[in-house]
PDB file of C-alpha atoms and ligand atoms in Angstrom:
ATOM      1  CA  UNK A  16      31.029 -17.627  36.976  1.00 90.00           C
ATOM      2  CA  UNK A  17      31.619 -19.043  40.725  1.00 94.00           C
ATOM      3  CA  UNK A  18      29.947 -17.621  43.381  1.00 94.00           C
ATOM      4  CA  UNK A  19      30.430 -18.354  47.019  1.00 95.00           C
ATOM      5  CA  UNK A  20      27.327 -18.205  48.952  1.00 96.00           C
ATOM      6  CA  UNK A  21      27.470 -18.503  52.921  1.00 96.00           C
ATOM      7  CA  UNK A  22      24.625 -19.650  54.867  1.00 97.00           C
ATOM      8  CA  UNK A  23      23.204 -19.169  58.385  1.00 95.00           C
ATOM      9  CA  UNK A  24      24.682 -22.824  59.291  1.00 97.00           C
ATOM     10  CA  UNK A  25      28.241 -21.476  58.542  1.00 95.00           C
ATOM     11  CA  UNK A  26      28.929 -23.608  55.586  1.00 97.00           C
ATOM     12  CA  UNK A  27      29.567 -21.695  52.563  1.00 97.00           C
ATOM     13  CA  UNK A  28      29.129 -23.704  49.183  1.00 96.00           C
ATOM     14  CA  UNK A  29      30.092 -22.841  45.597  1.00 96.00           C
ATOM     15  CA  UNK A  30      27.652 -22.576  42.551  1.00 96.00           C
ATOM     16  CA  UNK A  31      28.499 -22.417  38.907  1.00 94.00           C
ATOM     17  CA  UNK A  32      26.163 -19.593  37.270  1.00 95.00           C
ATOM     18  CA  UNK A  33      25.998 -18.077  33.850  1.00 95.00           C
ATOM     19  CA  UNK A  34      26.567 -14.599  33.229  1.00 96.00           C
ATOM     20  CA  UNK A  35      24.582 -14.972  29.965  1.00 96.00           C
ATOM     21  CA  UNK A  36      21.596 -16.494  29.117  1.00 97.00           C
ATOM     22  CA  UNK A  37      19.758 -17.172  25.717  1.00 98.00           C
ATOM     23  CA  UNK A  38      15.839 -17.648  25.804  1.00 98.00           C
ATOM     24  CA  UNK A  39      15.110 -18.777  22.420  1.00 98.00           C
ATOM     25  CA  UNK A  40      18.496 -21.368  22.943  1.00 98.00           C
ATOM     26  CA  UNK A  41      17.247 -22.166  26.658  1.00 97.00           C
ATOM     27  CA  UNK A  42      13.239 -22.037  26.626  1.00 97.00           C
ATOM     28  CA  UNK A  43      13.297 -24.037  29.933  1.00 96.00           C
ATOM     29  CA  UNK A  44      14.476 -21.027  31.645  1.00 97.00           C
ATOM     30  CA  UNK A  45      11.382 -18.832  30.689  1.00 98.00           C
ATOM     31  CA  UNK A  46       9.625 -20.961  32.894  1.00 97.00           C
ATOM     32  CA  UNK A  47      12.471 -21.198  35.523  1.00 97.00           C
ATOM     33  CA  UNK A  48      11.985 -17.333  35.610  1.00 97.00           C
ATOM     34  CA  UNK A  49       8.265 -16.982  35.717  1.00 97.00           C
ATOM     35  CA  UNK A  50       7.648 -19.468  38.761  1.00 95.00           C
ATOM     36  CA  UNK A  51      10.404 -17.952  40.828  1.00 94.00           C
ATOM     37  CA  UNK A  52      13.023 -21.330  40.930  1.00 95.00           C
ATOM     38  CA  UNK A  53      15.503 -19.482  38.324  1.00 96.00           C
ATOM     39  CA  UNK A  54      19.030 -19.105  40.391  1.00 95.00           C
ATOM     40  CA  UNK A  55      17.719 -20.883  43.622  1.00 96.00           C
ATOM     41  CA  UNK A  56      19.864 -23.288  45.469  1.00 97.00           C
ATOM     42  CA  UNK A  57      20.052 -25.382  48.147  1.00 96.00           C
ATOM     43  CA  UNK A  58      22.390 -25.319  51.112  1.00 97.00           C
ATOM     44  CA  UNK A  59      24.466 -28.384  50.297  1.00 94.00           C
ATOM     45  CA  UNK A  60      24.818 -28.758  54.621  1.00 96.00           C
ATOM     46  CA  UNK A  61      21.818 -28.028  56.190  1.00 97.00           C
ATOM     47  CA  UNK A  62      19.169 -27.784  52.865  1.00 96.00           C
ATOM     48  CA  UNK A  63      18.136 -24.331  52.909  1.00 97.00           C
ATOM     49  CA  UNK A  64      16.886 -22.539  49.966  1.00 96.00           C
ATOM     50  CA  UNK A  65      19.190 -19.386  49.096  1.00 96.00           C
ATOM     51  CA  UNK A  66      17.268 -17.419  46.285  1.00 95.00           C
ATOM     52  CA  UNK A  67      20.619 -14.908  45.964  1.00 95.00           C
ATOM     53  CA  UNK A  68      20.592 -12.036  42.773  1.00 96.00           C
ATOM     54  CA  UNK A  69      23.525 -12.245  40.525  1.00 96.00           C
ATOM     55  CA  UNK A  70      24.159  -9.587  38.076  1.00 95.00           C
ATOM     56  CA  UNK A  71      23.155 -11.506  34.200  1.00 95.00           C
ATOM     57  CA  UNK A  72      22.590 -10.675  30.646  1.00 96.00           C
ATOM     58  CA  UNK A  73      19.124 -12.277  28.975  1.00 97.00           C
ATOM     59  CA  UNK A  74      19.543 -12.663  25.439  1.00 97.00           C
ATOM     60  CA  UNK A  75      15.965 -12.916  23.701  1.00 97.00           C
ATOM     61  CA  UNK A  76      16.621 -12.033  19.864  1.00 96.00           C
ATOM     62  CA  UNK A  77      13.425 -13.408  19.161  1.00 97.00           C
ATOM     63  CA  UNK A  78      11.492 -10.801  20.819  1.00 96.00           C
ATOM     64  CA  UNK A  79      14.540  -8.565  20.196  1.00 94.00           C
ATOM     65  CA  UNK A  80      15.509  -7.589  23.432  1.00 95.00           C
ATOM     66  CA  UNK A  81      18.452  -8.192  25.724  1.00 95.00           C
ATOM     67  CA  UNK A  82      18.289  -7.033  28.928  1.00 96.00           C
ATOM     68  CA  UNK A  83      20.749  -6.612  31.778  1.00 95.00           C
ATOM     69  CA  UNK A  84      19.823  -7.759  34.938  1.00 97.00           C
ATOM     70  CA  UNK A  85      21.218  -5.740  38.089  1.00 96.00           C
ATOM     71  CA  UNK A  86      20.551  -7.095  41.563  1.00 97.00           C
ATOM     72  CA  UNK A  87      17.874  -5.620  43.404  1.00 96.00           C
ATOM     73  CA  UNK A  88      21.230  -4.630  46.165  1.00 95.00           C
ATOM     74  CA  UNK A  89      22.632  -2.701  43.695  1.00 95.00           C
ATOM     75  CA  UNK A  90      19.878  -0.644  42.503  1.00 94.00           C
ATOM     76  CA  UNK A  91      21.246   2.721  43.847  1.00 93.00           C
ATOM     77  CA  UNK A  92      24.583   2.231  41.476  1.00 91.00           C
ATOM     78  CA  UNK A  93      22.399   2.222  38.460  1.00 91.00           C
ATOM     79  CA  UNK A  94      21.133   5.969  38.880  1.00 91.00           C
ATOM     80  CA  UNK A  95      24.906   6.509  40.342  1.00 90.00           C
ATOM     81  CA  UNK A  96      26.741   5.388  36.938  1.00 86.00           C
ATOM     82  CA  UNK A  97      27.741   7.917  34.131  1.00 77.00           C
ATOM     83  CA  UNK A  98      28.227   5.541  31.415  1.00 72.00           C
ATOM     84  CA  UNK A  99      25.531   3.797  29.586  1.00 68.00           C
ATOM     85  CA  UNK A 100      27.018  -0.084  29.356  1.00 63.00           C
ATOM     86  CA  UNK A 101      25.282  -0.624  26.150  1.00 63.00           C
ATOM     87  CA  UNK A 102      22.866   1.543  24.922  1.00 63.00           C
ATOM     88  CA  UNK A 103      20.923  -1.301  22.905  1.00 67.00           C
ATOM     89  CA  UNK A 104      19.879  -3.443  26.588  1.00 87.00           C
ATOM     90  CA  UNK A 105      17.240  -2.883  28.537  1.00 94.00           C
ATOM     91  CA  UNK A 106      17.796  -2.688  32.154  1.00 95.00           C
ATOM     92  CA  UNK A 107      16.049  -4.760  35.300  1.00 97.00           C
ATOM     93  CA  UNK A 108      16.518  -4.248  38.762  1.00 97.00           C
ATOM     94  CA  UNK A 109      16.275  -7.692  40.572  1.00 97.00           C
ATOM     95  CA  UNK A 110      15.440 -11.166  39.929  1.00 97.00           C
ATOM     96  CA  UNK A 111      11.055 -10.389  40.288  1.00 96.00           C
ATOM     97  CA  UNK A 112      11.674  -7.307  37.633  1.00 97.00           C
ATOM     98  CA  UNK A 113      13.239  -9.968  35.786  1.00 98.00           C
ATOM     99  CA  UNK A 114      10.317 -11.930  35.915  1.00 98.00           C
ATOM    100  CA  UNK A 115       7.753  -9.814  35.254  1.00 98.00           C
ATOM    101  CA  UNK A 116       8.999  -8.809  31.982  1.00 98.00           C
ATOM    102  CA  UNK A 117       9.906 -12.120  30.549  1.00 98.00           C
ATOM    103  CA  UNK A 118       5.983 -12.565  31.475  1.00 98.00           C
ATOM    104  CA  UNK A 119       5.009  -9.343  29.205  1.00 98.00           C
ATOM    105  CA  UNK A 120       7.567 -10.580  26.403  1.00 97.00           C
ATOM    106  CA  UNK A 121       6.106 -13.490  26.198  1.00 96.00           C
ATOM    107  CA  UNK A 122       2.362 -12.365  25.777  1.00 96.00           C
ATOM    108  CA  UNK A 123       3.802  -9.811  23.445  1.00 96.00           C
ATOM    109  CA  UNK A 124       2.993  -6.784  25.918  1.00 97.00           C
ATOM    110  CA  UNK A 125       4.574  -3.591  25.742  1.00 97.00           C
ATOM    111  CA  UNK A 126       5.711  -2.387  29.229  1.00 97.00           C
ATOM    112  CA  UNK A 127       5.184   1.312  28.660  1.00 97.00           C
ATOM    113  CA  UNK A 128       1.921  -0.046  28.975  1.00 97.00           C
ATOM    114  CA  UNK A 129       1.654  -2.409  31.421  1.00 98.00           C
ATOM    115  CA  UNK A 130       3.968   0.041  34.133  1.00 98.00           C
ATOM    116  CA  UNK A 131       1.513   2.767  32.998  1.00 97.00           C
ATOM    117  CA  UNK A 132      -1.665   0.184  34.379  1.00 98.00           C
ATOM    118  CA  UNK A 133       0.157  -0.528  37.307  1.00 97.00           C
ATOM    119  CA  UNK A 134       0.665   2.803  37.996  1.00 96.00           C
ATOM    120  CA  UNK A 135      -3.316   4.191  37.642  1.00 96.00           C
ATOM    121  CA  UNK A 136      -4.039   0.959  40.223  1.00 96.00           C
ATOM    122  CA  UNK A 137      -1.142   1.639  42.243  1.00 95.00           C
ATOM    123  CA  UNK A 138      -1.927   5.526  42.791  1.00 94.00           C
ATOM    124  CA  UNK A 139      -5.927   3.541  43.612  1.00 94.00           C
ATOM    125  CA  UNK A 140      -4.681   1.397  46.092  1.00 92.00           C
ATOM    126  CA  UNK A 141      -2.739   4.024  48.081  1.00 91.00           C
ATOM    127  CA  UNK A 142      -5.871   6.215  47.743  1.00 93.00           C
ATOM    128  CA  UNK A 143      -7.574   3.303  49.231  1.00 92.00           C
ATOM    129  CA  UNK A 144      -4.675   1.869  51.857  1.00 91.00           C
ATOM    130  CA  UNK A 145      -2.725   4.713  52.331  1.00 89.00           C
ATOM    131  CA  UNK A 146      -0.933   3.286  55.392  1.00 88.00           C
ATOM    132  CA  UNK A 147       0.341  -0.207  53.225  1.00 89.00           C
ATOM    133  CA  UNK A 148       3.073   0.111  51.469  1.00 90.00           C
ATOM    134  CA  UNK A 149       1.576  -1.581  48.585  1.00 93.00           C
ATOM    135  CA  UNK A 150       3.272  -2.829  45.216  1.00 94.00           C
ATOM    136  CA  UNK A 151       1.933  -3.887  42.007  1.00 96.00           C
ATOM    137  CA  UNK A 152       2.940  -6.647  39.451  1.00 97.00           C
ATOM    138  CA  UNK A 153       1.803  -7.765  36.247  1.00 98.00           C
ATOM    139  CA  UNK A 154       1.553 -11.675  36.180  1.00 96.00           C
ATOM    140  CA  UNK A 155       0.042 -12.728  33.239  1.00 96.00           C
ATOM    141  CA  UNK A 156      -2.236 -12.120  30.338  1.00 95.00           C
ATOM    142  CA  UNK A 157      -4.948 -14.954  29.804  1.00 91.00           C
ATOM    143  CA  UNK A 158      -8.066 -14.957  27.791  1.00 90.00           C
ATOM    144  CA  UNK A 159      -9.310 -11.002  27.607  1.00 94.00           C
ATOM    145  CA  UNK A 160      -8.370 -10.026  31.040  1.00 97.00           C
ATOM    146  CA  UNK A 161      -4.625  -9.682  32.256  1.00 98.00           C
ATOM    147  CA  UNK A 162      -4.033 -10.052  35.660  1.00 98.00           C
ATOM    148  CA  UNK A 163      -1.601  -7.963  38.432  1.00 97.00           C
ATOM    149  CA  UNK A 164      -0.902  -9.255  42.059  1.00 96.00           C
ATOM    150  CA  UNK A 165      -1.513  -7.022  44.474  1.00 95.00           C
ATOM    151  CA  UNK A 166       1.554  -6.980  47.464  1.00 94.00           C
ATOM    152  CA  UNK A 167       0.865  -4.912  50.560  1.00 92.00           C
ATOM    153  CA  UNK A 168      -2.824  -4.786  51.444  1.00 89.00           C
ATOM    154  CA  UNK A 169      -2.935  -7.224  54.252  1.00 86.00           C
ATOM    155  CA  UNK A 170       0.407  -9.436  55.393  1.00 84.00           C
ATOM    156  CA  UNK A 171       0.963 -12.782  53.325  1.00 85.00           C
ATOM    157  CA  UNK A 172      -1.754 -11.890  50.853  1.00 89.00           C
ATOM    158  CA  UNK A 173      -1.686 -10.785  47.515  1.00 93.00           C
ATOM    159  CA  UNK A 174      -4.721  -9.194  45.629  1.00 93.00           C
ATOM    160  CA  UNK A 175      -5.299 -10.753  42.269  1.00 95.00           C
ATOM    161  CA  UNK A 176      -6.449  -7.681  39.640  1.00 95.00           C
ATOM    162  CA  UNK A 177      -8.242  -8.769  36.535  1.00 97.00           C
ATOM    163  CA  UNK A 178      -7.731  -5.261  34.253  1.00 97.00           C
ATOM    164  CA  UNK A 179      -9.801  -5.722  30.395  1.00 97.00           C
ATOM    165  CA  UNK A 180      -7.528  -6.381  27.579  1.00 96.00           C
ATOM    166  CA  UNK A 181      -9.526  -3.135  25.836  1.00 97.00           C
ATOM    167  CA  UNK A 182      -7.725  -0.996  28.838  1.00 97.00           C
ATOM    168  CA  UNK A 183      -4.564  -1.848  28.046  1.00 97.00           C
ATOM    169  CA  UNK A 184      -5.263  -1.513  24.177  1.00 97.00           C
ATOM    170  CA  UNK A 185      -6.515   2.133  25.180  1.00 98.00           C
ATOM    171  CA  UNK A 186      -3.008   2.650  27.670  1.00 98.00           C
ATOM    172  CA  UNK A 187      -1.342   1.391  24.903  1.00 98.00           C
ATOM    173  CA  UNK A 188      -3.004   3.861  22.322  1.00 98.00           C
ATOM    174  CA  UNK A 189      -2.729   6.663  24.667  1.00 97.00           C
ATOM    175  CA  UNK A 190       1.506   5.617  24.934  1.00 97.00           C
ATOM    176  CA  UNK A 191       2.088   5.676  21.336  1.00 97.00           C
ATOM    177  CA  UNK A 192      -0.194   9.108  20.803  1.00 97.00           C
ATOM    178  CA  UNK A 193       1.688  10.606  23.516  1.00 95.00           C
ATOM    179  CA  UNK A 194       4.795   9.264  24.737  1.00 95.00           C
ATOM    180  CA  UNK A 195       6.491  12.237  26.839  1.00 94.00           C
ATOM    181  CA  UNK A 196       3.007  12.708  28.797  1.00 94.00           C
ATOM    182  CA  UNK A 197       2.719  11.463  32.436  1.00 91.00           C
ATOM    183  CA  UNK A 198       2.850   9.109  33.480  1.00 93.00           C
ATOM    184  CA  UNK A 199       4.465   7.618  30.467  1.00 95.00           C
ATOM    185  CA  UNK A 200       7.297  10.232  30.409  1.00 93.00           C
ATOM    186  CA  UNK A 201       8.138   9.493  33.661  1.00 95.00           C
ATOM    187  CA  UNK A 202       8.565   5.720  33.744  1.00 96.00           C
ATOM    188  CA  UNK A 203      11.791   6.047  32.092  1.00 94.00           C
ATOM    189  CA  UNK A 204      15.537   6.758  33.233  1.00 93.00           C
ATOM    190  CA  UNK A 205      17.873   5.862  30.362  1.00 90.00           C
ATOM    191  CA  UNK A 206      17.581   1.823  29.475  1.00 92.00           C
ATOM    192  CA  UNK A 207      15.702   1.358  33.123  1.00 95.00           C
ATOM    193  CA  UNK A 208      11.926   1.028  32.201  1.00 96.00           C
ATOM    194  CA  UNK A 209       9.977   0.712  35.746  1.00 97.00           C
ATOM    195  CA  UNK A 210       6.867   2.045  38.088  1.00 96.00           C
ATOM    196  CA  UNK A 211      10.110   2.604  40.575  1.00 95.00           C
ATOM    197  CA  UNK A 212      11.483   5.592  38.510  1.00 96.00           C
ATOM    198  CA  UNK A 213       8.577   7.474  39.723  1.00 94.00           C
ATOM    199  CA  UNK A 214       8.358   5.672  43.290  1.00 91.00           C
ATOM    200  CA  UNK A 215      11.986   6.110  43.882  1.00 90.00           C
ATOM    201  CA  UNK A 216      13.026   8.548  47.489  1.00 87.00           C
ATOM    202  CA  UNK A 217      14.931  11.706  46.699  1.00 88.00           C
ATOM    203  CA  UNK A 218      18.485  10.151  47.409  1.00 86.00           C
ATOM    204  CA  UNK A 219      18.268   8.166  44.325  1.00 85.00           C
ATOM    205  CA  UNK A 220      16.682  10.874  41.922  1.00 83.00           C
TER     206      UNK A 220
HETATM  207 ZN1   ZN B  22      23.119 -24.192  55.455  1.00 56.96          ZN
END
């Protein structure tokens, strides 16, 4: 689909972008995803980078999952809408959601889980920081540790957090025991698995 995208400088330049994508057909955009350069363009007039969110389906049969993609903009008309779209997707709000999950797909993680963690070190963080406003993400699972950034502590820097694989083995245990308990029952509006479904102000509840 073309999009028109306006920039600062006044030009405004089309791009072509897909409304579907297919992981297993397209590998190269796993890693377009995870280092942040999936969907970014460049002013064709003065060269600045636009990193704009357009709404996208991400096929992944392999790990069996397509999700939908809804800009980060238009996160209020998710809780707003009636009708599920299709009750088989998974939803993400914006293009870093996006992101993070391809990450836990592809290590095999299973986000109950990995919200869950973020979560117990998010609720530590405020108890620690309670003036930041602080967010979590999972980046990556290497070796027996996996690793969560951080955002919010001090400006431009991000917190790297090594958590034990055996913690997320015992989140994951505790998920599957116990699905409905908190925080677990909580992380989940309809197909929208996130942290933000218990973060989220009143107006959107
Ligand atoms: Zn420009």
């Amino acid at each position: 689909m073309r999009h028109k995208i306006p920039c600062f400088c006044d030009n405004t330049f089309t791009v072509d972008v897909p409304e579907e994508i297919n992981l297993d057909e397209q590998p190269q955009y796993v890693e377009d995803i995870l280092s942040g350069i999936f969907m970014n363009f460049t002013c064709t007039s003065c060269g600045k980078k636009h990193k704009p969110e357009f709404p996208l389906t991400v096929h992944w049969p392999s790990k069996r999952v397509s999700l939908e993609v809804i800009p980060e903009l238009e996160r209020g008309s998710f809780y707003r809408r009636k009708e599920e779209e299709d009750a088989v997707k998974e939803t993400v709000i914006g293009y870093p959601e996006l992101a993070e999950r391809v990450a836990a797909l592809k290590s095999d993680l299973v986000p109950e889980a990995l919200e869950a963690i973020k979560y117990y070190l998010l609720v530590k963080a405020d108890e620690t920081y309670p003036e930041e406003d602080i967010s979590v993400w999972f980046q990556n699972k290497s070796g027996d540790s996996l690793e969560f950034h951080i955002h919010g502590i001090k400006q431009d820097e991000v917190a790297v957090m090594k958590v034990p694989a055996a913690l997320y083995e015992k989140t994951l245990t505790d998920f599957k025991k116990n699905p409905k308990t908190d925080p677990f029952g909580s992380l989940r509006v309809k197909t929208y698995l996130s942290i933000q479904n218990i973060l989220r102000p009143d107006e959107l509840k």
